[in-house]
């Protein structure tokens, strides 16, 4: 099949609702700290091996939402369909079911967008050093790794062949617009990914997020809207530079690094879709980006107000008056799928 056909499938994917018992589907590949099942899905036996993972951070629901639609769609296809015949899909829609449960006070599975006041009042996220994205085993018998990470690591190693593409679907609370992170070893051969994602972002009417972090945590700027992905070595060094030896020591390889350890030259990608768009961020990069600093101050003040008993609805209304708007979830889903397809197009052998 042509990659163009893959892009065009997004309508059918989003139009295929996960079944009511979707959280009972797939294969139980392990269990979370609190005993909830981690579910993996495999579709197809083609030569193009694709790994898709979401939910590493508890407060990022859009990636799991896309992958639950995608697994339902792939399950509906005939074995003769090119998406099954030519690809081998390894999908973990949600690696963090405990975190998902804790965040359910502020979102639902069918929300067209998210409410800022509810989000700020109830959002929960793991602390640095207890980060599932950066928690994959250093070695096969790493007894200190989180069970969620061990589950995916051992599942991948049931058939340890190289992936063509690995995408970890993330989100961010606030940004000027979509932001895309790319494997650093591919920085000189990622023009398809950058062009496709930039074009899709513009067509949907968004501004790409822009940030200059000079390599902090592994973020090296490639162009507006694009940086290299973070790396565990840089994450450790960041906390060492802060004098936080304990947190630094707790960082393990990311899913991206672990996928590449299976061999080959996997193109690893990370999506960062904003739940809420902060206008003006990135217009003057800095650092510091003074507009970003201003928004962080406002958001921190709203959180404090909410802790003091303020009605979340008034925060939502005040933010709207300042033009801080939620990004519609369907647009986030479409851009995540664009990144996946662009990665497959970029990494296509030959």
Coordinates of C-alpha atoms in Angstrom, one line a residue, residues 87-230:
X87 CA 2.9 -4.1 8.6
X88 CA 3.4 -5.7 12.0
X89 CA 1.9 -3.4 14.6
X90 CA 2.9 -3.7 18.3
X91 CA 0.6 -1.4 20.3
X92 CA 0.3 -0.6 24.0
X93 CA -2.5 1.9 24.2
X94 CA -2.0 2.7 27.9
X95 CA 1.1 1.7 29.9
X96 CA 0.0 3.6 33.0
X97 CA -3.5 2.4 34.1
X98 CA -2.9 3.5 37.7
X99 CA -2.2 7.1 36.5
X100 CA -5.2 7.0 34.2
X101 CA -7.6 6.2 37.1
X102 CA -6.2 9.0 39.2
X103 CA -6.8 11.6 36.4
X104 CA -10.4 10.6 35.6
X105 CA -11.8 13.5 37.6
X106 CA -10.9 16.0 34.8
X107 CA -11.6 14.1 31.5
X108 CA -13.7 11.6 29.8
X109 CA -13.1 9.3 26.8
X110 CA -15.4 11.3 24.4
X111 CA -14.6 14.9 25.5
X112 CA -14.2 17.0 22.4
X113 CA -11.8 19.3 24.4
X114 CA -10.7 19.6 28.0
X115 CA -11.9 22.0 30.6
X116 CA -9.0 24.1 32.1
X117 CA -10.5 24.7 35.5
X118 CA -11.2 21.0 36.0
X119 CA -7.8 20.1 34.7
X120 CA -5.9 22.4 37.0
X121 CA -8.0 21.3 40.0
X122 CA -7.5 17.6 39.5
X123 CA -4.5 16.8 37.3
X124 CA -1.9 14.5 38.7
X125 CA 1.5 13.5 37.3
X126 CA 4.4 11.3 38.5
X127 CA 7.4 13.1 39.9
X128 CA 10.7 13.1 38.0
X129 CA 12.6 9.9 38.7
X130 CA 9.3 7.9 38.9
X131 CA 8.7 8.6 35.2
X132 CA 7.4 5.6 33.2
X133 CA 8.8 7.0 29.9
X134 CA 12.3 6.9 31.5
X135 CA 11.8 3.7 33.5
X136 CA 12.8 0.9 31.1
X137 CA 15.1 -1.8 32.5
X138 CA 18.8 -1.2 32.1
X139 CA 19.3 -5.0 32.0
X140 CA 16.9 -7.9 31.7
X141 CA 16.8 -8.5 35.5
X142 CA 16.6 -4.9 36.6
X143 CA 14.7 -5.5 39.8
X144 CA 14.2 -1.8 40.6
X145 CA 12.4 -1.0 37.3
X146 CA 8.7 -0.3 37.5
X147 CA 6.5 -3.3 36.6
X148 CA 4.8 -1.4 33.8
X149 CA 8.1 -0.9 32.1
X150 CA 9.2 -4.5 32.7
X151 CA 5.9 -5.7 31.1
X152 CA 6.5 -3.8 27.8
X153 CA 10.3 -4.7 27.8
X154 CA 9.6 -8.4 28.2
X155 CA 6.8 -8.3 25.6
X156 CA 9.0 -6.7 23.0
X157 CA 11.6 -9.4 23.7
X158 CA 9.2 -12.2 23.0
X159 CA 10.2 -11.5 19.3
X160 CA 13.2 -9.1 19.6
X161 CA 13.5 -7.9 16.0
X162 CA 14.2 -4.3 15.0
X163 CA 11.3 -1.8 14.7
X164 CA 11.2 0.4 11.6
X165 CA 9.5 3.2 13.7
X166 CA 8.7 3.6 17.4
X167 CA 6.4 6.4 18.4
X168 CA 5.7 7.3 22.0
X169 CA 2.6 9.5 22.1
X170 CA 2.7 12.3 24.6
X171 CA 1.1 15.6 25.3
X172 CA 1.8 18.7 27.2
X173 CA -0.4 20.8 29.3
X174 CA 0.4 24.2 27.7
X175 CA 2.2 25.2 24.5
X176 CA 1.8 27.6 21.6
X177 CA 0.8 24.7 19.4
X178 CA 1.9 21.2 18.4
X179 CA 5.5 20.1 19.0
X180 CA 7.3 17.1 17.5
X181 CA 10.4 15.4 18.8
X182 CA 12.7 13.3 16.5
X183 CA 15.4 10.7 17.0
X184 CA 18.7 12.7 17.1
X185 CA 20.5 10.2 14.9
X186 CA 17.9 11.0 12.2
X187 CA 18.2 14.8 12.4
X188 CA 19.9 15.0 8.9
X189 CA 17.3 12.7 7.3
X190 CA 13.9 13.8 8.8
X191 CA 12.7 16.2 6.1
X192 CA 9.6 14.2 5.3
X193 CA 8.5 14.1 9.0
X194 CA 9.1 17.8 9.4
X195 CA 7.4 18.8 6.2
X196 CA 4.4 16.5 6.6
X197 CA 3.8 17.6 10.3
X198 CA 4.3 21.3 9.6
X199 CA 2.0 21.2 6.7
X200 CA -0.7 19.4 8.6
X201 CA -0.4 21.8 11.5
X202 CA -0.8 24.8 9.3
X203 CA -3.8 23.3 7.5
X204 CA -5.5 22.8 10.8
X205 CA -4.9 26.5 11.6
X206 CA -2.3 26.1 14.4
X207 CA 1.1 27.7 15.1
X208 CA 4.0 25.2 15.8
X209 CA 5.4 25.5 19.3
X210 CA 8.9 26.8 19.4
X211 CA 11.5 26.5 22.1
X212 CA 15.3 26.8 22.4
X213 CA 16.7 24.7 25.2
X214 CA 20.3 24.3 24.0
X215 CA 20.4 20.5 24.5
X216 CA 18.9 20.6 28.0
X217 CA 17.5 17.0 28.7
X218 CA 18.4 16.2 25.1
X219 CA 16.2 18.8 23.4
X220 CA 18.2 20.3 20.5
X221 CA 16.2 22.6 18.3
X222 CA 15.9 21.5 14.6
X223 CA 13.4 24.1 13.4
X224 CA 10.2 25.8 14.6
X225 CA 8.0 23.0 16.0
X226 CA 10.8 20.4 16.0
X227 CA 13.5 19.3 18.4
X228 CA 15.4 16.1 19.0
X229 CA 13.8 13.8 21.6
X230 CA 15.0 13.7 25.2

